[in-house]
Amino acid sequence: MKLFTQTAIVLALALGVTQASGTSPGASAGSADGPVADGPVAAGPGTDSGPGIAPAEPPIPEDLLLLLGSIEALPTREQLETLLPDAPASRLMQITSSASNTLSPGVRIRAIRALGQLPGSPQLRAALLQLLTHHSAAREGTAVLYLMTAVETLGQVGTVDEVDEVAAFLAHPSRDVRIFAARALRQIAAPSAVAPLREQASRELVEAVKIEILSLIHISEPTRRTPISYAVFCL
């Protein structure tokens, strides 16, 4: 009887130690699920010591979505700055991003085009270059439309600093992207755009694209900022 009582006391003490340490009887040291991993323990989401849950994006104004849903005209700069008084370019990029993929392709395409309504800035051009990079591998479907629109819009707000990035799309597998790249270089209207246009014209295999490029070469002048149609000429 005395031996039984002593044994019971030892078991009770052992049980109290394991409960105080957060382990269950029979578990290995470190945790109830197994040994502690080497190195620091990663903090879970939402904790102060680790990456928390990303803040929710602010809602897109319904009036803006209505304007972007219209196929008749793009929102004006005044409308954009009124509806998006805080960083309109960033908010339009929010619409074009993959996080907003519940929106229709038409709305997203017009959001990209609406970026061209804003004053050109390094931040805006960097955002468009990011879009070009993201969709550069597009070969078909709506992704090609996003790429074409981003190239077109960069042509509207771009400078001589973006000539090389736009010219790279003269060799894109999509002939439509190549045409839009040529038109964007015309819009930028930098002398440095002429050489890549001539080079692509010399190797272009699709006749329609070649004609388009040839018709644009001699209007890539520093003073030309509006689209004008010219007769095709031979180099």
CSV table of C-alpha atoms in Angstrom, one decimal:
chain,number,residue,atom,x,y,z
A,1,MET,CA,0.0,0.0,0.0
A,2,LYS,CA,2.8,2.4,0.9
A,3,LEU,CA,4.6,1.5,-2.4
A,4,PHE,CA,1.4,2.2,-4.3
A,5,THR,CA,0.9,5.6,-2.7
A,6,GLN,CA,4.5,6.6,-3.5
A,7,THR,CA,4.1,5.5,-7.1
A,8,ALA,CA,0.9,7.5,-7.4
A,9,ILE,CA,2.6,10.6,-6.0
A,10,VAL,CA,5.5,10.3,-8.5
A,11,LEU,CA,3.1,9.9,-11.4
A,12,ALA,CA,1.1,13.0,-10.3
A,13,LEU,CA,4.2,15.1,-10.0
A,14,ALA,CA,5.3,14.0,-13.5
A,15,LEU,CA,1.9,14.8,-14.9
A,16,GLY,CA,2.0,18.2,-13.4
A,17,VAL,CA,5.4,19.0,-15.0
A,18,THR,CA,4.3,18.0,-18.4
A,19,GLN,CA,1.2,20.0,-18.2
A,20,ALA,CA,3.1,23.1,-17.0
A,21,SER,CA,5.5,22.8,-19.9
A,22,GLY,CA,2.7,22.5,-22.5
A,23,THR,CA,3.5,19.0,-23.6
A,24,SER,CA,1.5,15.8,-23.3
A,25,PRO,CA,2.9,12.6,-21.8
A,26,GLY,CA,4.8,10.7,-24.4
A,27,ALA,CA,5.6,13.7,-26.6
A,28,SER,CA,9.1,14.5,-27.4
A,29,ALA,CA,10.7,17.7,-26.1
A,30,GLY,CA,10.0,20.9,-28.0
A,31,SER,CA,6.4,20.7,-29.0
A,32,ALA,CA,3.4,18.4,-28.8
A,33,ASP,CA,3.7,17.7,-32.6
A,34,GLY,CA,7.4,16.8,-32.7
A,35,PRO,CA,10.9,18.3,-32.3
A,36,VAL,CA,11.6,22.0,-32.7
A,37,ALA,CA,12.9,22.8,-36.1
A,38,ASP,CA,16.4,24.3,-36.4
A,39,GLY,CA,16.6,28.0,-36.7
A,40,PRO,CA,14.0,30.7,-35.8
A,41,VAL,CA,10.4,29.9,-35.8
A,42,ALA,CA,8.5,31.8,-38.4
A,43,ALA,CA,5.8,34.0,-37.1
A,44,GLY,CA,2.3,33.3,-38.4
A,45,PRO,CA,0.2,35.8,-40.4
A,46,GLY,CA,-1.2,38.7,-38.4
A,47,THR,CA,1.5,38.6,-35.7
A,48,ASP,CA,3.6,41.6,-34.8
A,49,SER,CA,6.9,39.8,-35.4
A,50,GLY,CA,6.2,38.5,-38.9
A,51,PRO,CA,4.5,39.4,-42.1
A,52,GLY,CA,0.9,40.3,-41.4
A,53,ILE,CA,-2.1,40.2,-43.6
A,54,ALA,CA,-1.8,42.7,-46.4
A,55,PRO,CA,-4.2,45.7,-46.0
A,56,ALA,CA,-7.3,45.5,-48.2
A,57,GLU,CA,-7.2,47.6,-51.3
A,58,PRO,CA,-9.5,50.6,-51.2
A,59,PRO,CA,-12.7,50.1,-53.1
A,60,ILE,CA,-12.9,51.3,-56.7
A,61,PRO,CA,-15.5,54.1,-57.0
A,62,GLU,CA,-18.6,52.9,-58.8
A,63,ASP,CA,-18.7,56.1,-60.9
A,64,LEU,CA,-15.3,55.3,-62.3
A,65,LEU,CA,-16.3,51.7,-63.1
A,66,LEU,CA,-19.3,53.1,-65.0
A,67,LEU,CA,-17.0,55.5,-67.0
A,68,LEU,CA,-14.6,52.7,-67.7
A,69,GLY,CA,-17.4,50.4,-68.8
A,70,SER,CA,-18.4,52.9,-71.5
A,71,ILE,CA,-17.0,52.2,-75.0
A,72,GLU,CA,-17.8,55.7,-76.2
A,73,ALA,CA,-15.1,57.7,-74.5
A,74,LEU,CA,-12.4,57.4,-71.8
A,75,PRO,CA,-12.6,59.3,-68.5
A,76,THR,CA,-11.0,62.7,-68.8
A,77,ARG,CA,-8.1,63.8,-66.7
A,78,GLU,CA,-10.5,66.0,-64.7
A,79,GLN,CA,-12.8,63.1,-64.0
A,80,LEU,CA,-10.0,60.9,-63.0
A,81,GLU,CA,-8.6,63.4,-60.6
A,82,THR,CA,-12.0,64.1,-59.1
A,83,LEU,CA,-12.9,60.4,-58.6
A,84,LEU,CA,-9.4,59.4,-57.6
A,85,PRO,CA,-8.0,62.5,-55.8
A,86,ASP,CA,-5.3,60.5,-54.1
A,87,ALA,CA,-2.8,59.0,-56.6
A,88,PRO,CA,-5.0,58.4,-59.6
A,89,ALA,CA,-2.3,56.5,-61.5
A,90,SER,CA,-1.9,54.0,-58.7
A,91,ARG,CA,-5.6,53.4,-58.4
A,92,LEU,CA,-5.9,52.8,-62.1
A,93,MET,CA,-3.1,50.3,-61.8
A,94,GLN,CA,-5.1,48.6,-59.1
A,95,ILE,CA,-7.8,48.0,-61.7
A,96,THR,CA,-5.4,46.6,-64.2
A,97,SER,CA,-3.6,44.3,-61.7
A,98,SER,CA,-4.3,40.6,-61.3
A,99,ALA,CA,-5.9,41.4,-57.9
A,100,SER,CA,-8.8,42.9,-59.8
A,101,ASN,CA,-9.3,40.0,-62.2
A,102,THR,CA,-13.0,39.9,-61.4
A,103,LEU,CA,-13.4,43.0,-63.6
A,104,SER,CA,-14.1,42.5,-67.3
A,105,PRO,CA,-11.2,42.6,-69.8
A,106,GLY,CA,-12.8,45.7,-71.4
A,107,VAL,CA,-12.8,47.6,-68.1
A,108,ARG,CA,-9.2,46.6,-67.5
A,109,ILE,CA,-8.1,47.6,-71.0
A,110,ARG,CA,-9.8,51.0,-70.7
A,111,ALA,CA,-8.1,51.5,-67.3
A,112,ILE,CA,-4.7,51.0,-69.0
A,113,ARG,CA,-5.7,53.5,-71.8
A,114,ALA,CA,-7.0,56.0,-69.1
A,115,LEU,CA,-3.4,56.1,-67.8
A,116,GLY,CA,-2.6,58.0,-71.0
A,117,GLN,CA,-5.0,60.8,-69.9
A,118,LEU,CA,-2.8,61.6,-66.9
A,119,PRO,CA,0.3,63.8,-67.0
A,120,GLY,CA,3.4,61.9,-67.9
A,121,SER,CA,5.7,61.2,-64.9
A,122,PRO,CA,8.5,58.8,-64.1
A,123,GLN,CA,6.2,56.9,-61.8
A,124,LEU,CA,3.5,56.5,-64.5
A,125,ARG,CA,6.0,55.4,-67.1
A,126,ALA,CA,7.5,52.9,-64.6
A,127,ALA,CA,4.1,51.5,-64.0
A,128,LEU,CA,3.5,51.0,-67.7
A,129,LEU,CA,6.9,49.4,-68.1
A,130,GLN,CA,5.9,47.0,-65.4
A,131,LEU,CA,2.8,46.1,-67.3
A,132,LEU,CA,4.9,45.5,-70.4
A,133,THR,CA,7.2,43.2,-68.6
A,134,HIS,CA,4.2,41.3,-67.0
A,135,HIS,CA,2.5,40.7,-70.3
A,136,SER,CA,5.6,40.4,-72.6
A,137,ALA,CA,5.3,36.7,-73.0
A,138,ALA,CA,1.6,37.0,-74.2
A,139,ARG,CA,0.9,35.2,-77.5
A,140,GLU,CA,-2.9,35.1,-77.7
A,141,GLY,CA,-6.1,36.1,-76.0
A,142,THR,CA,-6.7,39.0,-73.7
A,143,ALA,CA,-3.1,39.1,-72.5
A,144,VAL,CA,-2.1,40.2,-76.0
A,145,LEU,CA,-4.7,43.0,-75.8
A,146,TYR,CA,-3.4,44.1,-72.4
A,147,LEU,CA,0.1,44.2,-73.9
A,148,MET,CA,-0.9,46.1,-77.0
A,149,THR,CA,-2.8,48.7,-74.9
A,150,ALA,CA,0.1,49.2,-72.5
A,151,VAL,CA,2.5,49.7,-75.5
A,152,GLU,CA,0.1,52.2,-77.0
A,153,THR,CA,-0.3,54.1,-73.8
A,154,LEU,CA,3.4,54.2,-73.2
A,155,GLY,CA,3.7,55.8,-76.6
A,156,GLN,CA,1.4,58.6,-75.5
A,157,VAL,CA,3.3,59.4,-72.2
A,158,GLY,CA,6.8,58.0,-73.0
A,159,THR,CA,10.0,59.9,-73.7
A,160,VAL,CA,13.3,59.2,-75.4
A,161,ASP,CA,14.2,57.2,-72.3
A,162,GLU,CA,11.5,54.5,-73.2
A,163,VAL,CA,12.5,54.1,-76.9
A,164,ASP,CA,14.6,51.0,-76.3
A,165,GLU,CA,11.8,49.3,-74.2
A,166,VAL,CA,9.2,50.0,-76.8
A,167,ALA,CA,11.5,49.1,-79.7
A,168,ALA,CA,12.0,45.7,-78.2
A,169,PHE,CA,8.4,44.8,-79.1
A,170,LEU,CA,9.0,45.4,-82.8
A,171,ALA,CA,10.2,41.8,-82.8
A,172,HIS,CA,7.3,40.4,-80.8
A,173,PRO,CA,5.7,37.2,-82.2
A,174,SER,CA,2.3,39.0,-82.5
A,175,ARG,CA,2.1,41.1,-85.6
A,176,ASP,CA,-0.5,43.3,-83.9
A,177,VAL,CA,2.0,44.0,-81.0
A,178,ARG,CA,4.6,44.9,-83.6
A,179,ILE,CA,2.3,47.4,-85.3
A,180,PHE,CA,1.4,49.0,-81.9
A,181,ALA,CA,5.1,49.2,-81.0
A,182,ALA,CA,5.8,51.0,-84.3
A,183,ARG,CA,2.9,53.4,-83.7
A,184,ALA,CA,4.1,54.0,-80.1
A,185,LEU,CA,7.6,54.9,-81.4
A,186,ARG,CA,6.0,57.4,-83.7
A,187,GLN,CA,4.1,58.9,-80.8
A,188,ILE,CA,7.3,59.3,-78.8
A,189,ALA,CA,8.7,61.0,-81.8
A,190,ALA,CA,12.4,60.7,-80.9
A,191,PRO,CA,15.2,60.6,-83.5
A,192,SER,CA,16.5,57.5,-81.8
A,193,ALA,CA,13.3,55.7,-82.8
A,194,VAL,CA,14.1,55.8,-86.5
A,195,ALA,CA,17.0,53.2,-86.5
A,196,PRO,CA,15.0,50.4,-84.9
A,197,LEU,CA,12.1,51.1,-87.2
A,198,ARG,CA,14.3,50.9,-90.3
A,199,GLU,CA,15.9,47.7,-88.9
A,200,GLN,CA,12.6,46.0,-88.4
A,201,ALA,CA,11.3,47.1,-91.8
A,202,SER,CA,14.3,45.4,-93.4
A,203,ARG,CA,13.5,42.0,-91.8
A,204,GLU,CA,9.7,42.1,-91.4
A,205,LEU,CA,8.1,39.2,-93.2
A,206,VAL,CA,4.4,40.2,-92.8
A,207,GLU,CA,3.7,42.7,-95.6
A,208,ALA,CA,1.0,44.6,-93.7
A,209,VAL,CA,3.3,45.2,-90.8
A,210,LYS,CA,6.1,46.3,-93.1
A,211,ILE,CA,3.9,48.8,-94.9
A,212,GLU,CA,2.8,50.2,-91.5
A,213,ILE,CA,6.4,50.6,-90.4
A,214,LEU,CA,7.5,52.2,-93.6
A,215,SER,CA,4.6,54.7,-93.4
A,216,LEU,CA,5.8,55.8,-89.9
A,217,ILE,CA,9.6,56.1,-90.3
A,218,HIS,CA,9.8,59.7,-91.7
A,219,ILE,CA,7.4,61.1,-89.1
A,220,SER,CA,9.4,60.1,-86.0
A,221,GLU,CA,10.6,63.7,-85.6
A,222,PRO,CA,11.1,65.6,-82.3
A,223,THR,CA,8.4,68.1,-83.3
A,224,ARG,CA,5.7,65.5,-84.2
A,225,ARG,CA,3.4,64.7,-81.3
A,226,THR,CA,0.1,63.9,-83.0
A,227,PRO,CA,-0.8,60.9,-85.1
A,228,ILE,CA,-0.8,61.8,-88.9
A,229,SER,CA,-1.3,59.4,-91.8
A,230,TYR,CA,1.3,59.6,-94.6
A,231,ALA,CA,1.7,57.9,-97.9
A,232,VAL,CA,3.9,54.8,-98.0
A,233,PHE,CA,7.3,55.5,-99.4
A,234,CYS,CA,10.3,53.3,-100.2
A,235,LEU,CA,13.6,53.5,-98.4
